[in-house]
Coordinates of C-alpha atoms and ligand atoms in Angstrom, one line a residue:
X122 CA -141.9 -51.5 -51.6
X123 CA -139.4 -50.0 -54.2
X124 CA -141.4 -46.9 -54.0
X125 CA -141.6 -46.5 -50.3
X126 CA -137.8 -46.8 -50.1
X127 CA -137.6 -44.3 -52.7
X128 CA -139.8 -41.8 -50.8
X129 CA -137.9 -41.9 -47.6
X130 CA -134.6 -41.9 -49.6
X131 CA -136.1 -38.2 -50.8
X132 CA -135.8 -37.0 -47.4
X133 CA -132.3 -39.1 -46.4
X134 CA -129.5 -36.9 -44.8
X135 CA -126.3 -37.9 -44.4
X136 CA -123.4 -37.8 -41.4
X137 CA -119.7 -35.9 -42.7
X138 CA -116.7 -36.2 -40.4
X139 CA -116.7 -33.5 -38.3
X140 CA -113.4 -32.4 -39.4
X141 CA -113.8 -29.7 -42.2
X142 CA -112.4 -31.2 -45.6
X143 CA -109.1 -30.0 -46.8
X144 CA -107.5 -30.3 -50.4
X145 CA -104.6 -31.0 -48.2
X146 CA -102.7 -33.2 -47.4
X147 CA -104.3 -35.1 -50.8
X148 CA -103.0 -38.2 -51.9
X149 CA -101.5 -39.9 -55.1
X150 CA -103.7 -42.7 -54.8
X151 CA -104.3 -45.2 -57.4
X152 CA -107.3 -47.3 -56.3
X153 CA -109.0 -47.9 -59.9
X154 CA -107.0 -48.3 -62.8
X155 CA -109.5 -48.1 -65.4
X156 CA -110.0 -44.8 -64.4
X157 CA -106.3 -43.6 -64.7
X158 CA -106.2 -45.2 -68.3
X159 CA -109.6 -43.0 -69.1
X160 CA -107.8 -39.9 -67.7
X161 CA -104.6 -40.6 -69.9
X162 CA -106.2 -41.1 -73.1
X163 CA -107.3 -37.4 -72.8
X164 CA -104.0 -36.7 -73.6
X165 CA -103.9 -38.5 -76.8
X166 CA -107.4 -37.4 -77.6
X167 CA -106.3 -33.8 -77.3
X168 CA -108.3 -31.5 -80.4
X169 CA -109.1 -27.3 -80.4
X170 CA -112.5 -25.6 -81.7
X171 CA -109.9 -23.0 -83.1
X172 CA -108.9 -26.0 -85.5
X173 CA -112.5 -25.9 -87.2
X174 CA -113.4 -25.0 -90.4
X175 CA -115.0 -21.8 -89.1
X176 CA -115.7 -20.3 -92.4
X177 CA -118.5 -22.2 -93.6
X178 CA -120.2 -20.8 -91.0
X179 CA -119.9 -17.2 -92.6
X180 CA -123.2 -15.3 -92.5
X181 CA -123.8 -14.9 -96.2
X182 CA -124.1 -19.0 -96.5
X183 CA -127.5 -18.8 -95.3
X184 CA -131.0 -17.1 -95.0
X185 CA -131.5 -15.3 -91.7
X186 CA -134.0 -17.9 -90.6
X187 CA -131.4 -20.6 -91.1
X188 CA -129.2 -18.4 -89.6
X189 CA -131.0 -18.2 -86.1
X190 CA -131.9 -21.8 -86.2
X191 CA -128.8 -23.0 -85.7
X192 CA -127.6 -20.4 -83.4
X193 CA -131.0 -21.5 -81.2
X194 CA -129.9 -25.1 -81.0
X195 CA -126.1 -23.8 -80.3
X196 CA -127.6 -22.2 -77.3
X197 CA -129.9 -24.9 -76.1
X198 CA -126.8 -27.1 -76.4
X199 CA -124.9 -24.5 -74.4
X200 CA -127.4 -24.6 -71.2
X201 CA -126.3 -28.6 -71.1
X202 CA -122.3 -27.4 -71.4
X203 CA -122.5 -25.0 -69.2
X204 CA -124.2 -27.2 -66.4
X205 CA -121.7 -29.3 -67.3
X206 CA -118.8 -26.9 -66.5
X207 CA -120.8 -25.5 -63.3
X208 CA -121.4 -29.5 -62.4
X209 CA -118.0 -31.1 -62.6
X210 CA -115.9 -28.2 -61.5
X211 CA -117.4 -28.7 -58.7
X212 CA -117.5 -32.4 -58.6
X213 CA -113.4 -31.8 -58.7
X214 CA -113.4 -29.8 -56.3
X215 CA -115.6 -32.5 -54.0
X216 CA -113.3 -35.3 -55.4
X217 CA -110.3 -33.2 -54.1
X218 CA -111.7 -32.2 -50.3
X219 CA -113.1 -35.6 -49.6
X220 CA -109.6 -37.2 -50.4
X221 CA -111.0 -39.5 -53.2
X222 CA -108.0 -41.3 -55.3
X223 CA -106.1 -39.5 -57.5
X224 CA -107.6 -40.4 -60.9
X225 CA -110.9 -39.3 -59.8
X226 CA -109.6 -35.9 -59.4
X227 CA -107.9 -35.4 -62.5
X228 CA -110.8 -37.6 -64.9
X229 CA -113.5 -34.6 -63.6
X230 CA -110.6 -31.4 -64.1
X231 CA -111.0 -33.2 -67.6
X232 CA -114.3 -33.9 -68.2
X233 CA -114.9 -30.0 -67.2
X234 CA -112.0 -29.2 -69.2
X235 CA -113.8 -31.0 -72.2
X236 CA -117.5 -29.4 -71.2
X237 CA -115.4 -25.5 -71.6
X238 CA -114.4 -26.4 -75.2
X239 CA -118.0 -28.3 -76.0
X240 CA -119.8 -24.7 -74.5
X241 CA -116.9 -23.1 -77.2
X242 CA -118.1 -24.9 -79.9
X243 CA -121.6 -23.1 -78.8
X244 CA -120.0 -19.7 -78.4
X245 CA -118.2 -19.6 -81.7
X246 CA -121.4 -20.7 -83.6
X247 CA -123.8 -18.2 -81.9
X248 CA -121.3 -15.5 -82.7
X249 CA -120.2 -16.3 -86.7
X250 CA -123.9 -17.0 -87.1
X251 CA -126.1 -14.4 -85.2
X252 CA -123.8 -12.3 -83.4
X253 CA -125.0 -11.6 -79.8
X254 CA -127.2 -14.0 -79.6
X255 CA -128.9 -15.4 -77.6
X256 CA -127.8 -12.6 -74.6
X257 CA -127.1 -9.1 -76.4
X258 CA -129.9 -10.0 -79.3
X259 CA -132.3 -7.8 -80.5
X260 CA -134.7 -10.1 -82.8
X261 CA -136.6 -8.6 -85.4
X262 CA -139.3 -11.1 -86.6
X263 CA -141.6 -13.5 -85.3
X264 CA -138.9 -16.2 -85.5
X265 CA -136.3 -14.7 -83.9
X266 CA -138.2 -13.6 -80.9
X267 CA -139.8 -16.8 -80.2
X268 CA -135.7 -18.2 -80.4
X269 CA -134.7 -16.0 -78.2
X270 CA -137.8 -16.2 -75.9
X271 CA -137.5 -20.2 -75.9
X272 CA -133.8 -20.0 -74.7
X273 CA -134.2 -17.5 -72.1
X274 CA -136.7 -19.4 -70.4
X275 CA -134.9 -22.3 -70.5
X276 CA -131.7 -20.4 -69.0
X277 CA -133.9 -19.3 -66.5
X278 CA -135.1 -22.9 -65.7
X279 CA -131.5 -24.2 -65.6
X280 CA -131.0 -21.6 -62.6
X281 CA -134.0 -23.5 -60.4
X282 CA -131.5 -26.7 -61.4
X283 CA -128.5 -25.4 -60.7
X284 CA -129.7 -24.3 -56.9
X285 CA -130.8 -27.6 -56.3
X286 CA -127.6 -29.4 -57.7
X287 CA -125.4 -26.9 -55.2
X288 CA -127.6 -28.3 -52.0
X289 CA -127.0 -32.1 -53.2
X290 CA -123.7 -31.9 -51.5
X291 CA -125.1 -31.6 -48.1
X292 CA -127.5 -34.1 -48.4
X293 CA -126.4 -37.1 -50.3
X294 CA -123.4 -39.0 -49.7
X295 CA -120.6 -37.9 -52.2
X296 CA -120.4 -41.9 -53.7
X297 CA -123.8 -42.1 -54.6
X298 CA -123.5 -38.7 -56.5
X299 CA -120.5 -39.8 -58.4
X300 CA -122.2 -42.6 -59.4
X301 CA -124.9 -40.9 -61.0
X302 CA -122.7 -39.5 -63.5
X303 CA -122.4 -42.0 -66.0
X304 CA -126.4 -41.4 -67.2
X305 CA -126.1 -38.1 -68.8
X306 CA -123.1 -39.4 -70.8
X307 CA -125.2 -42.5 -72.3
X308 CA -127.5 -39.4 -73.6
X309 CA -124.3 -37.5 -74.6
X310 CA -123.0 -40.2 -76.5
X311 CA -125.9 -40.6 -78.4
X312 CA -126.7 -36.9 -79.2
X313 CA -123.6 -36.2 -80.8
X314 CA -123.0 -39.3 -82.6
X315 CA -126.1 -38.8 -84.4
X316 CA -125.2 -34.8 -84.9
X317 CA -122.0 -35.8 -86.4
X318 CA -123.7 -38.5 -88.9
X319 CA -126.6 -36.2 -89.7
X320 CA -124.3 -32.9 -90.5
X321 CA -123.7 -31.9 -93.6
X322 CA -121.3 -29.1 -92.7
X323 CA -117.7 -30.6 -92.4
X324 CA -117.3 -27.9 -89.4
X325 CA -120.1 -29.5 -87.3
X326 CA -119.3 -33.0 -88.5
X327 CA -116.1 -32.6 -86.9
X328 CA -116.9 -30.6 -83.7
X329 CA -119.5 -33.2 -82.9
X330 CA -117.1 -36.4 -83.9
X331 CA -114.6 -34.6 -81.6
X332 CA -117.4 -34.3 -78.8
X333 CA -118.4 -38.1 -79.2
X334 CA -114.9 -39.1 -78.5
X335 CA -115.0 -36.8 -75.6
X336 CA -118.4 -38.4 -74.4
X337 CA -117.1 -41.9 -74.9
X338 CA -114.3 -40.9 -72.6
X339 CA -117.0 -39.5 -70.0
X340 CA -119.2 -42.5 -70.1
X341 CA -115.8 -44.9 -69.8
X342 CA -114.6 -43.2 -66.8
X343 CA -117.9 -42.5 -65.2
X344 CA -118.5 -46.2 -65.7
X345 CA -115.7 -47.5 -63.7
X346 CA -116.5 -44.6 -60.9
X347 CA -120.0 -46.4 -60.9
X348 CA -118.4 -49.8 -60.6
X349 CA -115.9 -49.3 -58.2
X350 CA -118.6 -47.3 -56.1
X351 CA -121.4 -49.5 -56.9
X352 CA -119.8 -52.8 -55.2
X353 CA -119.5 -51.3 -51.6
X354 CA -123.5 -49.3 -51.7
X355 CA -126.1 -50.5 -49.7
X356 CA -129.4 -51.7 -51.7
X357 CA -130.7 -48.1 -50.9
X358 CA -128.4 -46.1 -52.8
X359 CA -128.6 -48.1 -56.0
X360 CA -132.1 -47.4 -55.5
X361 CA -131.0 -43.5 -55.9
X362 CA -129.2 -43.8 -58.4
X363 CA -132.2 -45.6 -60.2
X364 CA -133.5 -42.2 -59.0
X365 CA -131.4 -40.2 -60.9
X366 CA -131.0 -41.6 -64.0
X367 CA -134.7 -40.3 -64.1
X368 CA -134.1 -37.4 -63.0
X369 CA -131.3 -36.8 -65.8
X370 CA -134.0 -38.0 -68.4
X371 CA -135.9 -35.0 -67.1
X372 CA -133.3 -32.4 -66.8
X373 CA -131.5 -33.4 -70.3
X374 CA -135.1 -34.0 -71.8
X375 CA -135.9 -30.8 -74.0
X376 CA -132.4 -31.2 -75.8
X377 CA -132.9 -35.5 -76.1
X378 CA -136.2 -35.6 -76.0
X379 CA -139.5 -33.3 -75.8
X380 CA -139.5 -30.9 -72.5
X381 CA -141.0 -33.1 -69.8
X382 CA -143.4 -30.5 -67.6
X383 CA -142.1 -32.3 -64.5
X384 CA -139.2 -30.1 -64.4
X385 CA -139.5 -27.6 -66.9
X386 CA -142.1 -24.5 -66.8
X387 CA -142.1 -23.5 -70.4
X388 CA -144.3 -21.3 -72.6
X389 CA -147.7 -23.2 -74.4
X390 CA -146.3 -22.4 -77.9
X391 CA -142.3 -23.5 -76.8
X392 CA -142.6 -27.0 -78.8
X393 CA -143.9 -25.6 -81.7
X394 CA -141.0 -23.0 -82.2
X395 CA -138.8 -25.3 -80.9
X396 CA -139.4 -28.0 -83.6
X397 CA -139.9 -25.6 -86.2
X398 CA -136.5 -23.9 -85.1
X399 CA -135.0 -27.4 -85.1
X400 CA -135.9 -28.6 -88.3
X401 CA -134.8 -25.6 -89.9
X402 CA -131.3 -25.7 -88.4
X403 CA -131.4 -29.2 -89.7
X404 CA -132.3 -27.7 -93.2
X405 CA -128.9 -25.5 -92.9
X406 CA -126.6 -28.5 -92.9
X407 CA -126.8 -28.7 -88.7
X408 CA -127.5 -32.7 -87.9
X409 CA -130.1 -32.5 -85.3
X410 CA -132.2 -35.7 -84.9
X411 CA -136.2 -35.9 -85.3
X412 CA -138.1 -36.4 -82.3
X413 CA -138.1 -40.2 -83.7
X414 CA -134.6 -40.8 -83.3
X415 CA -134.1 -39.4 -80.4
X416 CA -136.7 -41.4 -78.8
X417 CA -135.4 -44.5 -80.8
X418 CA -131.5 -43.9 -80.0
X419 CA -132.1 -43.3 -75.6
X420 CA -133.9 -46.3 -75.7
X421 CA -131.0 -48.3 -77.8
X422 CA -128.6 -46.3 -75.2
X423 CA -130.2 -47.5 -71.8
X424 CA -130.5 -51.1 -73.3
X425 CA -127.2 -51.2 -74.3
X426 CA -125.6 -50.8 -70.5
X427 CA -128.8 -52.6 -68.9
X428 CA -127.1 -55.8 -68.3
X429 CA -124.2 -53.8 -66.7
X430 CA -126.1 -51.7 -64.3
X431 CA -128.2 -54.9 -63.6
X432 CA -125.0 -57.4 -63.0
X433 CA -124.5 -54.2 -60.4
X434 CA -127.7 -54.7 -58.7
X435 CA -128.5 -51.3 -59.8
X436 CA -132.1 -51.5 -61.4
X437 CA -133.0 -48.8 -64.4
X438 CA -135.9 -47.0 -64.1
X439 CA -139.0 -47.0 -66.0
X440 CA -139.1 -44.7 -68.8
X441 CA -142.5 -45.1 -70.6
X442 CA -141.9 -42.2 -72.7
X443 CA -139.1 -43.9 -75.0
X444 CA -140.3 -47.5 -74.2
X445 CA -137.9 -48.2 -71.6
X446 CA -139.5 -50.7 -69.0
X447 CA -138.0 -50.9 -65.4
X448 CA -138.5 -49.6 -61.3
X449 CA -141.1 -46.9 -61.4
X450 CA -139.8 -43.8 -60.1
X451 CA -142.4 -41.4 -59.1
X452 CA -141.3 -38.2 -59.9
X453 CA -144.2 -35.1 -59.3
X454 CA -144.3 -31.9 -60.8
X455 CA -142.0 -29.2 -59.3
X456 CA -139.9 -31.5 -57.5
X457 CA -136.1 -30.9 -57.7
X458 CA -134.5 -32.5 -59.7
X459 CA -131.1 -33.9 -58.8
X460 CA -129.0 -34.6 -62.1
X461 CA -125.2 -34.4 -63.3
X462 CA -125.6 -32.4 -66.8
X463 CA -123.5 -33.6 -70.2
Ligands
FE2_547 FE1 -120.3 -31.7 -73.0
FE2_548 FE1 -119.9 -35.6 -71.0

């Protein structure tokens, strides 16, 4: 039955006012509070990449191999950042035409505010490390190539997401996409927790402790947007948002998990010089987790909030892959997938 609501939900459309949505005359609203106390701790949370400790990432610190393995998991980070940036500008801009309260508003300008200095962080390692790379490189060996090669295509994927993720606005309503944001910030969370631990650079350990705080703030306010959103929603609508926590698994997959081929088109050989890539970043002093943890830590992350998104009637979905048991969503290969990014 839960799957045969979920198939007609694919094809749902939605009625807007006729009236075109303005920014104006917008409103000062302060429906829920947890969400204005989320946006003001970004003001005491404030930090600046500019503050690193930039030097240690000077050139002559490491081999060239080490060298591009970093900046290829900078740049596979980056995709996430910069969907990110593309997703809740947007999202704002939504919040702000569809008169939602105030808080909403100004949490999102943040979150994309924070997404700019995360995809920062990504820029200002590519360049101190492999200048150029990954979109004016020229590689020179095997290794290289296959770095470059693996983010490109990736890039290139991100465009198919980012076309689909545009259309969502005309055919879901806006609360259950606001909603959905909270999953990618569970993944979030536990990405760059474990990056900060796992560094043994004191520039990444404190870029990625900077990014958790961020995250935590994300997964805080998109929390109470799902609760205050959650209450009012039809059975139906949880059931999509079931959907789309899925969905993010998939999109946020080849940097939390392994590439799942339900969204991604990648090359045979991309794992294999993805893994090699990675462990050699994490050789450099860059904390990125084994396939093990990551598995390990997503499944610790959805079981953690499972009693939440339960007490909200909202069921989690399945996810065999990391041992996570729940509704089975069917999702088939080439479908679009519908998720908000880091
Ligand atoms: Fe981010
Ligand atoms: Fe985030």
């Amino acid at each position: 039955m839960l799957i045969n609501m979920l198939k007609h939900l694919q094809g749902m459309q939605i009625d807007r006012p006729n009236e075109t949505p303005n920014i104006f005359p917008g409103n000062w609203d302060v429906v829920t509070q947890e969400l204005l106390k989320t946006y003001e701790a970004w003001f005491k949370q404030n930090w600046g990449p500019v503050e690193l400790p930039w030097d240690e990432l000077n050139r002559e610190n490491f081999d060239q191999d080490q060298a591009v393995a970093q900046a290829y998991w900078m740049a596979k980070l980056a995709l996430f950042e910069k969907s990110g940036i593309g997703a809740f500008s947007l999202a704002t801009l939504q919040a702000a035409r569809y008169n939602m309260e105030d808080p909403t508003k100004k949490f999102l300008a943040g979150v994309t505010y924070d997404e700019c200095r995360h995809d920062e962080i990504c820029r200002r390692a590519c360049n101190r490390l492999c200048p150029g790379f990954p979109y004016k490189f020229k590689p020179k060996t095997t290794l290289e190539e296959k770095a470059l090669r693996n983010i490109q295509v990736l890039y290139d994927n991100g465009k198919r997401y980012w076309s689909a993720f545009e259309k969502v606005w005309e055919k879901y309503p806006l609360e259950l996409i606001f909603s959905s944001f909270f999953f990618a910030e569970i993944g979030a969370q536990l990405i760059f927790k474990t990056v900060a631990e796992k560094s043994r650079l004191s520039v990444y350990t404190q870029a990625f402790n900077n990014i958790t705080k961020d995250e935590s703030r994300h997964l805080a306010g998109t929390l109470a947007l799902l609760d205050r959103l959650a209450k009012e929603m039809p059975k139906e609508h949880k059931l999509m948002i079931t959907r789309q926590m899925k969905h993010g698994f998939i999109y946020l997959s080849p940097l939390l998990f392994k590439p799942m081929p339900e969204f991604w088109k990648l090359p045979d050989d991309f794992l294999e010089w993805d893994q090699r890539l990675e462990e050699k970043a994490y050789e450099a002093g860059l904390g990125v987790p084994t396939a093990e943890e990551k598995a390990e830590r997503w499944y610790k992350a959805i079981e953690q909030h499972r009693k939440k998104l339960e007490s909200l009637e909202v069921p989690v979905p399945a996810i065999k892959e990391v041992g996570v048991d729940g509704v089975d969503v069917p999702v088939k290969k080439g479908d679009n997938i519908v998720a908000t990014p880091l």
